[in-house]
mmCIF file of C-alpha atoms in Angstrom:
data_model
loop_
_atom_site.group_PDB
_atom_site.id
_atom_site.type_symbol
_atom_site.label_atom_id
_atom_site.label_comp_id
_atom_site.label_asym_id
_atom_site.label_seq_id
_atom_site.Cartn_x
_atom_site.Cartn_y
_atom_site.Cartn_z
ATOM 1 C CA UNK A 1 139.129 135.897 163.653
ATOM 2 C CA UNK A 2 137.880 132.894 161.587
ATOM 3 C CA UNK A 3 137.572 129.590 163.347
ATOM 4 C CA UNK A 4 136.577 126.331 161.632
ATOM 5 C CA UNK A 5 136.313 124.165 164.675
ATOM 6 C CA UNK A 6 135.550 124.286 168.246
ATOM 7 C CA UNK A 7 139.216 123.968 169.566
ATOM 8 C CA UNK A 8 139.978 127.262 167.642
ATOM 9 C CA UNK A 9 136.983 128.910 169.420
ATOM 10 C CA UNK A 10 138.095 127.716 172.776
ATOM 11 C CA UNK A 11 141.493 129.099 171.939
ATOM 12 C CA UNK A 12 139.983 132.448 171.211
ATOM 13 C CA UNK A 13 137.815 132.449 174.428
ATOM 14 C CA UNK A 14 140.628 131.237 176.453
ATOM 15 C CA UNK A 15 142.839 134.066 175.316
ATOM 16 C CA UNK A 16 140.178 136.631 175.893
ATOM 17 C CA UNK A 17 139.336 135.457 179.451
ATOM 18 C CA UNK A 18 143.003 135.346 180.345
ATOM 19 C CA UNK A 19 143.388 138.990 179.181
ATOM 20 C CA UNK A 20 140.238 139.774 181.255
ATOM 21 C CA UNK A 21 141.577 138.098 184.405
ATOM 22 C CA UNK A 22 138.645 135.447 184.395
ATOM 23 C CA UNK A 23 138.865 131.639 184.625
ATOM 24 C CA UNK A 24 139.836 130.627 181.159
ATOM 25 C CA UNK A 25 139.392 126.872 181.642
ATOM 26 C CA UNK A 26 135.797 126.271 180.225
ATOM 27 C CA UNK A 27 134.281 123.554 178.309
ATOM 28 C CA UNK A 28 131.684 124.014 175.536
ATOM 29 C CA UNK A 29 128.551 121.838 174.864
ATOM 30 C CA UNK A 30 125.902 122.295 172.307
ATOM 31 C CA UNK A 31 122.804 120.999 174.244
ATOM 32 C CA UNK A 32 118.939 121.367 174.685
ATOM 33 C CA UNK A 33 117.999 124.453 176.509
ATOM 34 C CA UNK A 34 114.638 126.358 176.738
ATOM 35 C CA UNK A 35 114.450 128.211 173.314
ATOM 36 C CA UNK A 36 114.474 131.710 174.632
ATOM 37 C CA UNK A 37 117.773 130.979 176.517
ATOM 38 C CA UNK A 38 120.912 131.146 174.196
ATOM 39 C CA UNK A 39 123.439 129.919 176.585
ATOM 40 C CA UNK A 40 124.234 129.382 180.194
ATOM 41 C CA UNK A 41 127.343 128.791 182.431
ATOM 42 C CA UNK A 42 127.147 125.739 184.566
ATOM 43 C CA UNK A 43 130.146 125.401 186.658
ATOM 44 C CA UNK A 44 133.062 125.275 184.081
ATOM 45 C CA UNK A 45 130.635 124.196 181.252
ATOM 46 C CA UNK A 46 129.030 126.711 179.025
ATOM 47 C CA UNK A 47 126.006 125.104 177.426
ATOM 48 C CA UNK A 48 124.659 126.563 174.043
ATOM 49 C CA UNK A 49 121.145 126.083 172.889
ATOM 50 C CA UNK A 50 121.226 123.417 170.046
ATOM 51 C CA UNK A 51 118.015 124.774 168.276
ATOM 52 C CA UNK A 52 119.516 128.329 168.122
ATOM 53 C CA UNK A 53 122.811 126.941 167.095
ATOM 54 C CA UNK A 54 121.176 124.835 164.265
ATOM 55 C CA UNK A 55 119.019 127.613 163.270
ATOM 56 C CA UNK A 56 122.179 129.993 162.805
ATOM 57 C CA UNK A 57 123.901 127.343 161.039
ATOM 58 C CA UNK A 58 121.024 126.938 158.542
ATOM 59 C CA UNK A 59 120.393 130.602 157.949
ATOM 60 C CA UNK A 60 124.255 131.214 157.376
ATOM 61 C CA UNK A 61 124.873 128.249 155.252
ATOM 62 C CA UNK A 62 127.359 127.378 157.982
ATOM 63 C CA UNK A 63 129.473 130.242 156.921
ATOM 64 C CA UNK A 64 132.658 130.059 159.295
ATOM 65 C CA UNK A 65 132.930 133.527 160.188
ATOM 66 C CA UNK A 66 129.157 133.743 161.224
ATOM 67 C CA UNK A 67 129.179 130.560 162.911
ATOM 68 C CA UNK A 68 132.366 131.171 164.999
ATOM 69 C CA UNK A 69 131.052 134.847 165.832
ATOM 70 C CA UNK A 70 127.665 133.229 167.092
ATOM 71 C CA UNK A 71 129.488 130.771 169.162
ATOM 72 C CA UNK A 72 131.911 133.325 170.725
ATOM 73 C CA UNK A 73 129.007 135.659 171.596
ATOM 74 C CA UNK A 74 127.135 132.881 173.057
ATOM 75 C CA UNK A 75 129.874 131.765 175.239
ATOM 76 C CA UNK A 76 130.583 135.422 176.383
ATOM 77 C CA UNK A 77 127.063 136.045 177.023
ATOM 78 C CA UNK A 78 126.828 132.927 179.310
ATOM 79 C CA UNK A 79 130.051 134.026 181.135
ATOM 80 C CA UNK A 80 129.361 137.823 181.408
ATOM 81 C CA UNK A 81 125.526 137.516 181.614
ATOM 82 C CA UNK A 82 125.424 141.377 180.578
ATOM 83 C CA UNK A 83 125.132 142.563 177.053
ATOM 84 C CA UNK A 84 127.145 145.661 177.725
ATOM 85 C CA UNK A 85 130.171 143.790 179.074
ATOM 86 C CA UNK A 86 129.995 141.453 176.085
ATOM 87 C CA UNK A 87 129.748 144.465 173.642
ATOM 88 C CA UNK A 88 132.915 145.922 175.467
ATOM 89 C CA UNK A 89 134.967 142.539 175.144
ATOM 90 C CA UNK A 90 133.799 142.360 171.452
ATOM 91 C CA UNK A 91 134.936 145.807 170.769
ATOM 92 C CA UNK A 92 138.206 145.232 172.625
ATOM 93 C CA UNK A 93 139.179 141.831 171.314
ATOM 94 C CA UNK A 94 137.296 141.498 168.162
ATOM 95 C CA UNK A 95 137.506 144.857 166.679
ATOM 96 C CA UNK A 96 138.265 143.494 163.226
ATOM 97 C CA UNK A 97 135.101 141.445 163.000
ATOM 98 C CA UNK A 98 132.391 143.836 161.630
ATOM 99 C CA UNK A 99 129.476 141.377 162.238
ATOM 100 C CA UNK A 100 130.182 140.957 166.007
ATOM 101 C CA UNK A 101 128.170 143.902 167.279
ATOM 102 C CA UNK A 102 125.375 143.410 164.786
ATOM 103 C CA UNK A 103 125.064 140.038 165.730
ATOM 104 C CA UNK A 104 124.979 140.678 169.546
ATOM 105 C CA UNK A 105 122.020 142.943 168.969
ATOM 106 C CA UNK A 106 120.181 140.111 167.051
ATOM 107 C CA UNK A 107 120.734 137.554 169.740
#
């Protein structure tokens, strides 16, 4: 899974949520949140912390695999609110992404 734009990430999330039997129509916003909060689900909008997003972008050199993995994890954490569930979902649907579980532990 390598996404270079937000529409691709939305598609990945939509497919995962449909497979999981969850509401799959979510929107994504990069916005101001308290620094210790990675993401939050408000209605059908997942809000991702803009400072954490920018920091990850700078640290990774905006590398597509790292950034798309970061965004997918942030979205899943907002929806599931349970790291064990997020880990299960990552292992089920992104098993070919070797950095996903390592990044989950970092975030």
